[in-house]
PDB file of C-alpha atoms in Angstrom:
ATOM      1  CA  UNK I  92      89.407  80.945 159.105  1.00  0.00           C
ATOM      2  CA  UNK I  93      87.285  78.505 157.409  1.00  0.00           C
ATOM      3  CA  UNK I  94      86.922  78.861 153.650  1.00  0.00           C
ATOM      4  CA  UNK I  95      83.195  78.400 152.834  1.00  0.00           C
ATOM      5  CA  UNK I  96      81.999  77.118 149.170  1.00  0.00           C
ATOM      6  CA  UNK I  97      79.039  79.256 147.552  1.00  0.00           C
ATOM      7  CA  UNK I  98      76.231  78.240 146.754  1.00  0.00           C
ATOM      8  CA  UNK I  99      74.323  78.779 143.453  1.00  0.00           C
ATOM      9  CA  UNK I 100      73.229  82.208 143.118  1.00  0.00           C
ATOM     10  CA  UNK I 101      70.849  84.095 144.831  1.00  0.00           C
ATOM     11  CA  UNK I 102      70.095  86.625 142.497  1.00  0.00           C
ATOM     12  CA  UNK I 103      70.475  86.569 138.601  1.00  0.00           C
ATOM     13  CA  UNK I 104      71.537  89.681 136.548  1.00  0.00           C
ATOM     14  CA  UNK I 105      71.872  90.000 132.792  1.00  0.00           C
ATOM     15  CA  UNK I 106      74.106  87.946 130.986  1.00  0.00           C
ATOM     16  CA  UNK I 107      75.996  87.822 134.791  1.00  0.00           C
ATOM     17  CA  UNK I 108      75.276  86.405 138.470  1.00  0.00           C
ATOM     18  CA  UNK I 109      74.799  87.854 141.530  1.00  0.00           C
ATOM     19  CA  UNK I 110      76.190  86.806 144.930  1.00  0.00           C
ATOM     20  CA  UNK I 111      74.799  88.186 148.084  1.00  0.00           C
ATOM     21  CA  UNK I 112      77.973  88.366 150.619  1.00  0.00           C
ATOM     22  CA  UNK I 113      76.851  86.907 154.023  1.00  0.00           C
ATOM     23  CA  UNK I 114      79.547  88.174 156.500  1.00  0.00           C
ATOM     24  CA  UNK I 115      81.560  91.084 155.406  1.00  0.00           C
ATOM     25  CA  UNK I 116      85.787  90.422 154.958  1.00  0.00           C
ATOM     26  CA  UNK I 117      85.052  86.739 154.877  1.00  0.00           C
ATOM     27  CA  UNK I 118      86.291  84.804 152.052  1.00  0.00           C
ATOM     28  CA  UNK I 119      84.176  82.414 149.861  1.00  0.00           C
ATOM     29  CA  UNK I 120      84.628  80.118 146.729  1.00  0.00           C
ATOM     30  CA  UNK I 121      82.005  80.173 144.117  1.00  0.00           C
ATOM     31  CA  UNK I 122      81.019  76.559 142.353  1.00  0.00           C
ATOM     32  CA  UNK I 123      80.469  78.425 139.056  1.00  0.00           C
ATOM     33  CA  UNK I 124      82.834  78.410 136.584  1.00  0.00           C
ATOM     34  CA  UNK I 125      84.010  81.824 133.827  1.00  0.00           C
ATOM     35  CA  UNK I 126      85.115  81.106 129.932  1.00  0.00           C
ATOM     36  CA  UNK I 127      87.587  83.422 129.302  1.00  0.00           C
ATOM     37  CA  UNK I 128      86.848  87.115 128.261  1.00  0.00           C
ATOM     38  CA  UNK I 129      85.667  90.847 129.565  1.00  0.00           C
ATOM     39  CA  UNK I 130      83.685  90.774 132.618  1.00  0.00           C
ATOM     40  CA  UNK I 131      82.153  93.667 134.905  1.00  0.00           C
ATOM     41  CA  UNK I 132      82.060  93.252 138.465  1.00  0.00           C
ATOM     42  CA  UNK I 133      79.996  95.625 140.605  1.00  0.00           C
ATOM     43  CA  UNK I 134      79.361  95.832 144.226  1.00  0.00           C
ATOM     44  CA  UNK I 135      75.816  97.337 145.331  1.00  0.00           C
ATOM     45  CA  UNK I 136      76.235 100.170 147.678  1.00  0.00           C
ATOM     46  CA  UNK I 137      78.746 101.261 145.445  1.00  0.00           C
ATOM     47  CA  UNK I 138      80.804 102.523 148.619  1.00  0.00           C
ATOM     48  CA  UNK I 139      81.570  99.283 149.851  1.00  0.00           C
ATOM     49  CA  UNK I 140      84.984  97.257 148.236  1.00  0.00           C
ATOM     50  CA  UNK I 141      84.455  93.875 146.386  1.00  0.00           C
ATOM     51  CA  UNK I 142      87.863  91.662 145.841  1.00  0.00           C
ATOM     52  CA  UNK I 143      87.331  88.786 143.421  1.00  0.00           C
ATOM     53  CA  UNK I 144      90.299  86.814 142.594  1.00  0.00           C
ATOM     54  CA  UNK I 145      89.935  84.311 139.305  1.00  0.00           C
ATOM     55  CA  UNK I 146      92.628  81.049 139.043  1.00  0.00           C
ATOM     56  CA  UNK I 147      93.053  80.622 135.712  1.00  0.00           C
ATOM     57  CA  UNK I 148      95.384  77.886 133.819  1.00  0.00           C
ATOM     58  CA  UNK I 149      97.690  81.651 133.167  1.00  0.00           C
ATOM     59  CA  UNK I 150      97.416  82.400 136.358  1.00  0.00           C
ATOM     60  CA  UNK I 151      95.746  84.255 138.984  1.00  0.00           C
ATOM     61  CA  UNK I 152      94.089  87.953 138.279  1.00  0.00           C
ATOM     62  CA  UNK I 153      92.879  89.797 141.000  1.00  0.00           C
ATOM     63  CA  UNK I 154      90.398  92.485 140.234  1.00  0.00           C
ATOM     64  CA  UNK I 155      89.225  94.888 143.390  1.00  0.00           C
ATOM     65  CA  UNK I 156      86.113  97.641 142.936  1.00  0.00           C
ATOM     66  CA  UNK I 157      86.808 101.631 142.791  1.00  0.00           C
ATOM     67  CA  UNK I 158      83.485 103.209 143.123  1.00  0.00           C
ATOM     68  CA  UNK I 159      81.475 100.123 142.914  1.00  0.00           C
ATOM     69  CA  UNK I 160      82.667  98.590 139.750  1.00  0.00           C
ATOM     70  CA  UNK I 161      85.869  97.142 137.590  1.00  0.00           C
ATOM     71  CA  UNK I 162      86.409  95.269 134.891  1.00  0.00           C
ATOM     72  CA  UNK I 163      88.931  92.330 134.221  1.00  0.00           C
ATOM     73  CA  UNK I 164      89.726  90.846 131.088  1.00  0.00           C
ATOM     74  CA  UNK I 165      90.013  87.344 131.374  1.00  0.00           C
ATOM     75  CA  UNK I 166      92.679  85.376 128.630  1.00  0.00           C
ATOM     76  CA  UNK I 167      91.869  82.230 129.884  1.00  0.00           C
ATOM     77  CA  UNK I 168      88.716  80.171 131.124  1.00  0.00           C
ATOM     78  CA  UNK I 169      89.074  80.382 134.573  1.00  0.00           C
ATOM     79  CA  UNK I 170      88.575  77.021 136.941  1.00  0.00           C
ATOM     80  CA  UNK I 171      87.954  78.624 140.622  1.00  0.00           C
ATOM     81  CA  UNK I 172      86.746  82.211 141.559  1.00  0.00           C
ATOM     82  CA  UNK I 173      86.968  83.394 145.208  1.00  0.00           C
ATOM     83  CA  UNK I 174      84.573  86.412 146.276  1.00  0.00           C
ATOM     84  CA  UNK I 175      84.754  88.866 148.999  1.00  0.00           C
ATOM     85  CA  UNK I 176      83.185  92.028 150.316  1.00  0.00           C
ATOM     86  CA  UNK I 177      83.477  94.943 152.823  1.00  0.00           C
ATOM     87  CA  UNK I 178      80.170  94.670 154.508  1.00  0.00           C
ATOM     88  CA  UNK I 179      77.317  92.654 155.454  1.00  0.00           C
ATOM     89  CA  UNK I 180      75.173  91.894 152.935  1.00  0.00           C
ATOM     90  CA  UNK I 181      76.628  93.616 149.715  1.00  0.00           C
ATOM     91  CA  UNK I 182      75.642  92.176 146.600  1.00  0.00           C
ATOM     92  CA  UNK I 183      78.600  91.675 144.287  1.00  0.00           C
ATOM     93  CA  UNK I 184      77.772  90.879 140.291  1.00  0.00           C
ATOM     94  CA  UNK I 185      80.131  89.637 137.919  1.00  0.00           C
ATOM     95  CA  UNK I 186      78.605  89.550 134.493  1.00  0.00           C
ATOM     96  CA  UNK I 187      80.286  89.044 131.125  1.00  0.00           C
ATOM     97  CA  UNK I 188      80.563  91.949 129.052  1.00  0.00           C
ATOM     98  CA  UNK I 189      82.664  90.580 125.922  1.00  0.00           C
ATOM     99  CA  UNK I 190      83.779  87.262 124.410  1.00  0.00           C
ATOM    100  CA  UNK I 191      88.011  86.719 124.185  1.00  0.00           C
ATOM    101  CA  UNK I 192      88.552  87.062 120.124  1.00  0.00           C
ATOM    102  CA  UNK I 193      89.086  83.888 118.550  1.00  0.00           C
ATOM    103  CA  UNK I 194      91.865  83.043 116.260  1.00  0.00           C
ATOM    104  CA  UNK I 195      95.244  84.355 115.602  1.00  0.00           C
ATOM    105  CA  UNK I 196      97.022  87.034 114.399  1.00  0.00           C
ATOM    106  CA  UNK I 197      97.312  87.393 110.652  1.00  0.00           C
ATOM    107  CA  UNK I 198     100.252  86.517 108.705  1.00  0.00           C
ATOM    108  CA  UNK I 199     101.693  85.877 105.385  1.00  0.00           C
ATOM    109  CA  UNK I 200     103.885  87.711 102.407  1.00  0.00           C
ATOM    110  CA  UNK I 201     104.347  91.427 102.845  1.00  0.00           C
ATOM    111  CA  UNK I 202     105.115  93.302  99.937  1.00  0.00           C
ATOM    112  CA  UNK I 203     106.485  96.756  99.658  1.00  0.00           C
ATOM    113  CA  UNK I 204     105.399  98.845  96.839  1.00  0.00           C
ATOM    114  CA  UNK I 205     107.462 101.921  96.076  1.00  0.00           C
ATOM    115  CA  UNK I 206     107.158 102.737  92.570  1.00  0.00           C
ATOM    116  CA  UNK I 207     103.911 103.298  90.275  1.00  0.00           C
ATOM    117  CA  UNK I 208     102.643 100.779  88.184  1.00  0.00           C
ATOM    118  CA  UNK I 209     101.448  97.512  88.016  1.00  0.00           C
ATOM    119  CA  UNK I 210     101.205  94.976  90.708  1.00  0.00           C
ATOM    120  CA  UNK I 211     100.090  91.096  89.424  1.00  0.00           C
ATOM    121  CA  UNK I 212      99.486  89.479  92.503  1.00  0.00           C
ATOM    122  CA  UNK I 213      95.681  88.358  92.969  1.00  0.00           C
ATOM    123  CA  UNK I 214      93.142  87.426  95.476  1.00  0.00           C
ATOM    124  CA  UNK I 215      92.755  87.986  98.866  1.00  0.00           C
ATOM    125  CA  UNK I 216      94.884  90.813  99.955  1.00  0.00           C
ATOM    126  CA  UNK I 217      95.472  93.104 102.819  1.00  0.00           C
ATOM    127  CA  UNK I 218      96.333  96.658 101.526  1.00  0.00           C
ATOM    128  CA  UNK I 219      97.966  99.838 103.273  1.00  0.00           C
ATOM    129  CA  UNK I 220      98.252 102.924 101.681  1.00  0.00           C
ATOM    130  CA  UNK I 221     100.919 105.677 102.771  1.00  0.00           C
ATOM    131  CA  UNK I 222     100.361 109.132 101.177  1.00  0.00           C
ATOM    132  CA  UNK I 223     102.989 111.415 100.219  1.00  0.00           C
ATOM    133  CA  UNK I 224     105.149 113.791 103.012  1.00  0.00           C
ATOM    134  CA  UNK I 225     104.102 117.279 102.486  1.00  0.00           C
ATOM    135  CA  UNK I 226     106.903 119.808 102.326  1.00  0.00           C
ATOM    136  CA  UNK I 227     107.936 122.628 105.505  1.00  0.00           C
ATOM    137  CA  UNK I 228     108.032 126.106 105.020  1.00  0.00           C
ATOM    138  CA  UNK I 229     110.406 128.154 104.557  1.00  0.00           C
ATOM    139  CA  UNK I 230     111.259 130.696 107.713  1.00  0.00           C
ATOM    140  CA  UNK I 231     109.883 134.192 107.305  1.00  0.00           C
ATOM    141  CA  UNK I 232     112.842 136.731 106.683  1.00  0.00           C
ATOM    142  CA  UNK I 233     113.275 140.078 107.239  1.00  0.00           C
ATOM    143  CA  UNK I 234     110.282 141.891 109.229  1.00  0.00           C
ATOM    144  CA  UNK I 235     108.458 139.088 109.796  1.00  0.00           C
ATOM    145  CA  UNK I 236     111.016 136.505 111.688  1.00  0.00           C
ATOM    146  CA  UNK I 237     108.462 133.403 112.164  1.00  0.00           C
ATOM    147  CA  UNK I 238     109.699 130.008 111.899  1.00  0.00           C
ATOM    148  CA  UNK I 239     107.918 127.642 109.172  1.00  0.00           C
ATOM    149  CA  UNK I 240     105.502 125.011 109.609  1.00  0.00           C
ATOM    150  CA  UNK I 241     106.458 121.579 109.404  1.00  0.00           C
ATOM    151  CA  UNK I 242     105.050 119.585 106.137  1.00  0.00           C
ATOM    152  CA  UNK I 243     102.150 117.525 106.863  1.00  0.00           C
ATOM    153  CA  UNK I 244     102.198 113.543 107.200  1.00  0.00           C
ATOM    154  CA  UNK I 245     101.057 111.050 104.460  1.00  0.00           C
ATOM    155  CA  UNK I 246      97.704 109.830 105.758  1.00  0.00           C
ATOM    156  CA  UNK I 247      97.841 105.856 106.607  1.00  0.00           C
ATOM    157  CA  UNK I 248      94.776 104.054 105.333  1.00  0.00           C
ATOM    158  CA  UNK I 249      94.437  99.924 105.030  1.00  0.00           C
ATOM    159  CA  UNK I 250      91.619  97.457 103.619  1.00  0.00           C
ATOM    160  CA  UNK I 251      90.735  94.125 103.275  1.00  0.00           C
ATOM    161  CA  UNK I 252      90.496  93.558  99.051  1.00  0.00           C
ATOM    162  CA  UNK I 253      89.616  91.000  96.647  1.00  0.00           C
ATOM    163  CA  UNK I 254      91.516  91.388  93.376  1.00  0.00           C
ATOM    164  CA  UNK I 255      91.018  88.764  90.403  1.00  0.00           C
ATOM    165  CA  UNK I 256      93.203  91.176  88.056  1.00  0.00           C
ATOM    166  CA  UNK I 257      96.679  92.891  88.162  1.00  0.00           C
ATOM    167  CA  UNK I 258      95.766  96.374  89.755  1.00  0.00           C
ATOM    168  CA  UNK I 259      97.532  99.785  88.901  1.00  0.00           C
ATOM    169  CA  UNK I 260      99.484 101.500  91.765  1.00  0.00           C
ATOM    170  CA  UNK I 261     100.387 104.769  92.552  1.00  0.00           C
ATOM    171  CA  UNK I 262     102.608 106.062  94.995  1.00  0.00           C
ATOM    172  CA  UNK I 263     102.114 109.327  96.127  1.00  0.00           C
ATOM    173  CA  UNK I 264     104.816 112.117  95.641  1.00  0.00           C
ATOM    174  CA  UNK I 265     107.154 113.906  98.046  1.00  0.00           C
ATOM    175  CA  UNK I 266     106.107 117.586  98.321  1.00  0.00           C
ATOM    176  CA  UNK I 267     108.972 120.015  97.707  1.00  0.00           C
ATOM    177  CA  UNK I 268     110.192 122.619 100.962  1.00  0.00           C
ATOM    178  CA  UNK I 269     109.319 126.172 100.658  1.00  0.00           C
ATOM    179  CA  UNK I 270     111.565 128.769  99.706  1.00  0.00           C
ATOM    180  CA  UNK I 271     113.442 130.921 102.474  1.00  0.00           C
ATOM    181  CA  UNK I 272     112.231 134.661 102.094  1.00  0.00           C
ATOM    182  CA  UNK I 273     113.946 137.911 103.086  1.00  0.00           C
ATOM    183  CA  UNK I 274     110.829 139.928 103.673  1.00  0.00           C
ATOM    184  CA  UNK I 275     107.707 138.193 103.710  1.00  0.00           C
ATOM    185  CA  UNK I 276     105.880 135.721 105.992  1.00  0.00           C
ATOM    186  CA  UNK I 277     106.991 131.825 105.558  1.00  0.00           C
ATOM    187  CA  UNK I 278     106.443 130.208 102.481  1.00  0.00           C
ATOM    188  CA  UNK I 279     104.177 127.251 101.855  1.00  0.00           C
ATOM    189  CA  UNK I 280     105.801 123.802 100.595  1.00  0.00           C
ATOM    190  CA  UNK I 281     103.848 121.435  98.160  1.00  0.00           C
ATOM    191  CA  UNK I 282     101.454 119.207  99.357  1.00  0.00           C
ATOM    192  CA  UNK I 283     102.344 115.691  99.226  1.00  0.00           C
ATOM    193  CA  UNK I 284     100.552 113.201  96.290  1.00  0.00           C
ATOM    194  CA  UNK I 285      97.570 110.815  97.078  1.00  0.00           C
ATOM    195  CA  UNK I 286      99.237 106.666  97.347  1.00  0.00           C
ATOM    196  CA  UNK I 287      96.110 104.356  95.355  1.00  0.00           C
ATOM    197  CA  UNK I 288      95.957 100.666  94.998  1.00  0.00           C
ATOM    198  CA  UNK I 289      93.705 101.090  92.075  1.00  0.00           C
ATOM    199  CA  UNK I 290      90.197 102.104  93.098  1.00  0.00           C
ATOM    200  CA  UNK I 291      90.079 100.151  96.038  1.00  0.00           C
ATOM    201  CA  UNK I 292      92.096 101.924  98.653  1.00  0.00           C
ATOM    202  CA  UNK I 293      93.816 105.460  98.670  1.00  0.00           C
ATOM    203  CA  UNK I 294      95.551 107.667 101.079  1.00  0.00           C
ATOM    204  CA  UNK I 295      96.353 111.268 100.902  1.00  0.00           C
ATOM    205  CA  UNK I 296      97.721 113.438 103.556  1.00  0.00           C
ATOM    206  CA  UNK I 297      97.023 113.680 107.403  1.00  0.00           C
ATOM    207  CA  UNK I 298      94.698 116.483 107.264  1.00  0.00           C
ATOM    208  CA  UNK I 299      96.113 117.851 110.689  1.00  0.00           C
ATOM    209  CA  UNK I 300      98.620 120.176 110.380  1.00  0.00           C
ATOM    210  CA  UNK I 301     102.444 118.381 110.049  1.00  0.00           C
ATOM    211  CA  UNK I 302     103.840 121.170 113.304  1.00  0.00           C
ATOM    212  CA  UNK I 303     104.075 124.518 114.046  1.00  0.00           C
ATOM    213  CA  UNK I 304     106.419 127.269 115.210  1.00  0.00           C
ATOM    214  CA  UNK I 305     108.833 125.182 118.189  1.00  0.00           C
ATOM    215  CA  UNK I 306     106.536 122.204 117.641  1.00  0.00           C
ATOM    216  CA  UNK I 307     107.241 118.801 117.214  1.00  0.00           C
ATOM    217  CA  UNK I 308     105.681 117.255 114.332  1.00  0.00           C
ATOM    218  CA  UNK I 309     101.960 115.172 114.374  1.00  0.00           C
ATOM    219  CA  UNK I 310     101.879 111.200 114.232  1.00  0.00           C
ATOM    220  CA  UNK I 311      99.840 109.672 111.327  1.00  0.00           C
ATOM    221  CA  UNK I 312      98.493 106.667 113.205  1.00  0.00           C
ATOM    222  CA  UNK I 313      98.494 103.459 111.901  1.00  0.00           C
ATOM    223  CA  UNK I 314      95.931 101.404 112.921  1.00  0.00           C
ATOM    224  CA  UNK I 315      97.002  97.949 110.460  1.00  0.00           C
ATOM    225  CA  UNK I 316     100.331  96.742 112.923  1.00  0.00           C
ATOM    226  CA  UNK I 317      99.731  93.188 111.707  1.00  0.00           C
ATOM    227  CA  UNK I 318     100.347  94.459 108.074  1.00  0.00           C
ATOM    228  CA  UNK I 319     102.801  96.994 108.929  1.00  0.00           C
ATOM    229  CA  UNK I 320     104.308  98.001 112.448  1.00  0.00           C
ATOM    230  CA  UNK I 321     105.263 101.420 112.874  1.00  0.00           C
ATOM    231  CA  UNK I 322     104.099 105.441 112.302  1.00  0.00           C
ATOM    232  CA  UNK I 323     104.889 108.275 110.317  1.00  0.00           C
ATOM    233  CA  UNK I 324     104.793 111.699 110.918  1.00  0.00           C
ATOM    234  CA  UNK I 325     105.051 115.444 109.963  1.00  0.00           C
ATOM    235  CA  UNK I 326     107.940 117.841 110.278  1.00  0.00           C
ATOM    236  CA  UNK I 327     108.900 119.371 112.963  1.00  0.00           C
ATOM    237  CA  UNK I 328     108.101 123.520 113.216  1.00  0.00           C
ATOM    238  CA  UNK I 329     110.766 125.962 112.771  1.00  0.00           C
ATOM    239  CA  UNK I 330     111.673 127.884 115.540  1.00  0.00           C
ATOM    240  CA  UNK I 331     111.385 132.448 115.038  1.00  0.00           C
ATOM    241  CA  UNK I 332     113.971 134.612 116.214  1.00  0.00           C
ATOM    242  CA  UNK I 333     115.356 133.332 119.892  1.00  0.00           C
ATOM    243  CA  UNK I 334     113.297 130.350 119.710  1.00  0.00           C
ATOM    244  CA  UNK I 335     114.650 126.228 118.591  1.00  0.00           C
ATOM    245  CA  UNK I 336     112.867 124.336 115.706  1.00  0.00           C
ATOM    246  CA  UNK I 337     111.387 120.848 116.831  1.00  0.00           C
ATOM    247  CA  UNK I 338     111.983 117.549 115.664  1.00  0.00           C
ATOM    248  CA  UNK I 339     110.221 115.305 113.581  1.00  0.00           C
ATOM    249  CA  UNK I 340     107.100 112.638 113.967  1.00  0.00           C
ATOM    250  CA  UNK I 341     107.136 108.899 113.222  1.00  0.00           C
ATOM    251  CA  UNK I 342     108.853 106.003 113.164  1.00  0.00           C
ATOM    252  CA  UNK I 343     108.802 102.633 111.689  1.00  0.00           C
ATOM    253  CA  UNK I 344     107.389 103.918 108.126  1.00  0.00           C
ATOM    254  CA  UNK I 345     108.359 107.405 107.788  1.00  0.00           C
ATOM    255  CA  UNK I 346     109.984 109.895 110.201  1.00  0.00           C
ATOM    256  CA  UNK I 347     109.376 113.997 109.463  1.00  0.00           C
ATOM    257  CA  UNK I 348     112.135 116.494 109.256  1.00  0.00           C
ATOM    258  CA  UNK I 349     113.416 118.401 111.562  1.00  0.00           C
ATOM    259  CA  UNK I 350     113.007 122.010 112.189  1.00  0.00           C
ATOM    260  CA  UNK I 351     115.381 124.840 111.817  1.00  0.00           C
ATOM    261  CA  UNK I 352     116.265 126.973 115.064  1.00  0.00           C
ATOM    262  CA  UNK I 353     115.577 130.496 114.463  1.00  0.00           C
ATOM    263  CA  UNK I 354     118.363 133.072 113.343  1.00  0.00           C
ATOM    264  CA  UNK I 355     118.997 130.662 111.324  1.00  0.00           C
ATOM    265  CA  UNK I 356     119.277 130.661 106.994  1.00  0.00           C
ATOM    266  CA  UNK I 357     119.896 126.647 106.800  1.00  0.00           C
ATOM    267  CA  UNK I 358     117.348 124.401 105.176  1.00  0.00           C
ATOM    268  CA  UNK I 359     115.389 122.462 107.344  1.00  0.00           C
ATOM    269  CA  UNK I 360     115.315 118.770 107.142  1.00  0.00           C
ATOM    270  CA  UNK I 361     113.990 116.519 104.708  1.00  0.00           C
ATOM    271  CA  UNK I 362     111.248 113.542 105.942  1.00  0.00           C
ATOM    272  CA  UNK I 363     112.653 110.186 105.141  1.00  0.00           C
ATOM    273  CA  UNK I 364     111.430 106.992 105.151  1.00  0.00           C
ATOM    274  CA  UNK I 365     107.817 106.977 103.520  1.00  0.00           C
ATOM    275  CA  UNK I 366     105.121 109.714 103.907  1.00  0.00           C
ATOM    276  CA  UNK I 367     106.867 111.870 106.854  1.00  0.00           C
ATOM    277  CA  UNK I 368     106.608 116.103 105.978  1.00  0.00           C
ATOM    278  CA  UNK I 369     109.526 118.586 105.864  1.00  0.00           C
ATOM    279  CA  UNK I 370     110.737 120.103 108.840  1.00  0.00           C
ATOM    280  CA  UNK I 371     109.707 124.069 108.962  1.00  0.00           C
ATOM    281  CA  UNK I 372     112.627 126.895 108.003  1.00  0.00           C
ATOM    282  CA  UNK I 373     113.803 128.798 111.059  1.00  0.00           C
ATOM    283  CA  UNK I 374     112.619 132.920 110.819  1.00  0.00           C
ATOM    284  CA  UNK I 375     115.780 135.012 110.268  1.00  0.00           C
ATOM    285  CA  UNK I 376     116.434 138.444 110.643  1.00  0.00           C
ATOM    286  CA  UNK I 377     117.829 138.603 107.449  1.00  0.00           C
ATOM    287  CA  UNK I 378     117.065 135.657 104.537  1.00  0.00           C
ATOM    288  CA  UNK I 379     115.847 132.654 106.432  1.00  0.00           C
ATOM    289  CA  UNK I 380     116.379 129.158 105.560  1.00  0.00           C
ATOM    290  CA  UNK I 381     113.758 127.251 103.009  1.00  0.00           C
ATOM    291  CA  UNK I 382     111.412 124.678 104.699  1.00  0.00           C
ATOM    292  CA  UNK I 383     112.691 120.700 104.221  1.00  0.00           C
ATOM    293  CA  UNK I 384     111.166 118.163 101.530  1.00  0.00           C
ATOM    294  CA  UNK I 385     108.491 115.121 102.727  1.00  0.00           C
ATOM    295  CA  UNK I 386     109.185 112.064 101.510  1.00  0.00           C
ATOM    296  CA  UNK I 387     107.260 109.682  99.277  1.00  0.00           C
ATOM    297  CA  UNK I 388     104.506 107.084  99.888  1.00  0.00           C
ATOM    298  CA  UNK I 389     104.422 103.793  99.819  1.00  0.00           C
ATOM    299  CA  UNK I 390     101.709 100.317  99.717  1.00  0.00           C
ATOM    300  CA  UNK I 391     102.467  97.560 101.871  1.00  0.00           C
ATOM    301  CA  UNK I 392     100.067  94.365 100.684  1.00  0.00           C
ATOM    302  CA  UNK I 393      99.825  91.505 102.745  1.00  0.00           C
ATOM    303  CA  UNK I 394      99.141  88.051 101.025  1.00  0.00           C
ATOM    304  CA  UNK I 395      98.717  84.194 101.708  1.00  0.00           C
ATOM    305  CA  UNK I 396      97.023  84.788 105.187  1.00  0.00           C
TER     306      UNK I 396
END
C-alpha cells in the first residue's frame, strides 16, 4: 500500500484543521506540523473510528476516537502526523485545545516551622499551612455501645506571599481524645487549633468529618506537592460492640490514629506526624476506651525559587 502525503486542508475549524478522509482504512501523512500541547480530535459521523498517530522527538502517541472524539496531550512538538479513518469521506479535526505549560517545577529552601513565633526570613515566599489534628471520641459505654468518631484532619492551605518584615507564626494545637464513658453516648474530643503565617495564610481543620463508626479516616488533600509532598488525615472510627475500629488517613505530613475495635476499654490511637485526628474509642459493654489525641500543625515555607 502506497502511503499518500495530504494536502493542505480542506476545511478549517477553530483554532484546529480539518481533513476530509478520501478512501476509508487508507493511511495518509499530513504536511502540517503540531507544537506540543492538548489537542481534540473528532471524527464527523461520530460512529465512524479516526486513528491519528503523532512522531514526536519523545516518541510516538497514538490517539484513536471513542464516540467521535479523544484527546491527546502532546509533551513535545511533533514533526509528522499520519491520519486515518473508517469510512469514506469522514471528516477528522484535530484542533488545539491547550498550550504545554512553560517552565519548570519550583524549587528552593524548604523550611519547617513547628513552634510559634517569629520567622525572619523575607521576600518572596511559598507558604503551607497545616492545622491542628482534632481529637477521637471516646467509645460509648454501657447502654449505648457505639464506637467513637475519629478526630478530624488539620485543613492544608498554601499561598504565594510577599513579606518585607519578620512575620509571627502560629502553629495550631493538637486536640485532646475524649473521655471513655460507662453510660452515655461517645464523647467529643477537642477540636484542633487554627496554623497562621501572620495574616497572610491560615489553616484550620478539614471541615469533613475525621471517620466514623468502622471507618477509615478522611484525607486532607494537599494540593502544594512542589512545596510539600504528602497528605494528612483524620482518625480512624471506633468500631461498637462486634464490630473493628479503622485505621487512620494520611501520609507524608500527618497520619490519623487508629480506631479501637469494639468490646474494647483501650485508648485509641494518637495522630502523629502534623495535623492527623485521633482515632475513635471502641463502644464497650461496660467502660469503653477514651478516643486518641490529633497531632499538631505545622508551616512549610518555600524560599529562593
Amino acid at each position: 500500500m502506497v502511503l499518500q502525503i495530504f494536502p493542505e486542508p480542506s476545511a478549517s475549524s477553530v483554532n484546529g484543521s480539518a481533513y476530509v478522509i478520501t478512501t476509508a482504512n487508507k493511511q495518509y501523512k499530513l504536511t502540517e506540523t503540531f507544537a506540543a500541547g492538548v489537542y481534540s480530535i473528532s471524527v464527523s459521523p461520530a460512529s465512524s473510528t479516526a486513528i491519528v498517530t503523532f512522531y514526536t522527538e519523545s516518541g510516538i502517541t497514538t490517539a484513536t476516537t471513542v464516540s467521535g472524539i479523544i484527546s491527546v496531550n502532546l509533551a513535545s512538538a511533533v514533526t509528522e502526523t499520519y491520519v486515518q479513518s473508517s469510512v469514506n469521506s469522514d471528516l477528522v479535526t484535530i484542533t488545539q485545545v491547550a498550550n504545554s505549560v512553560p517552565g519548570t517545577e519550583i524549587s528552593g529552601t524548604l523550611d519547617t516551622i513547628t513552634s510559634t513565633g517569629t520567622y525572619t526570613q523575607t521576600g518572596k515566599l511559598y507558604v503551607v499551612c497545616v492545622g491542628g489534628g482534632s481529637g477521637g471520641q471516646g467509645g460509648g459505654g454501657s447502654g449505648y455501645q457505639n464506637g467513637g468518631n475519629g478526630g478530624n484532619a488539620g485543613a492544608i492551605v498554601g499561598k504565594l506571599v510577599y513579606t518585607t518584615a519578620s512575620t509571627a507564626v502560629t502553629i495550631g494545637t493538637a486536640g485532646t481524645g475524649g473521655a471513655g464513658s460507662s453510660g452515655v453516648d461517645p464523647v467529643n474530643g477537642t477540636a484542633g487549633g487554627t496554623t497562621t503565617f501572620g495574616s497572610l495564610v491560615s489553616a484550620g481543620v478539614l471541615s469533613s468529618s475525621g471517620g466514623g463508626t468502622n471507618g477509615a479516616g478522611i484525607v486532607s488533600p494537599n494540593l502544594y506537592t512542589s512545596v510539600k509532598s504528602g497528605t494528612t488525615g483524620g482518625g480512624g472510627g471506633g468500631g461498637s460492640v462486634g464490630n473493628f475500629g479503622g485505621a487512620g488517613a494520611g501520609s507524608g505530613i500527618g497520619t490519623g490514629g487508629a480506631g479501637v475495635n469494639g468490646q474494647n476499654a483501650t485508648t485509641a490511637g494518637s495522630g502523629t506526624g502534623y495535623g492527623a485526628g485521633g482515632g475513635g474509642g471502641g463502644g464497650n459493654t461496660g467502660t469503653s476506651g477514651a478516643g486518641g489525641a490529633g497531632s499538631p500543625g505545622v508551616i512549610y515555607v518555600l524560599r529562593g525559587f
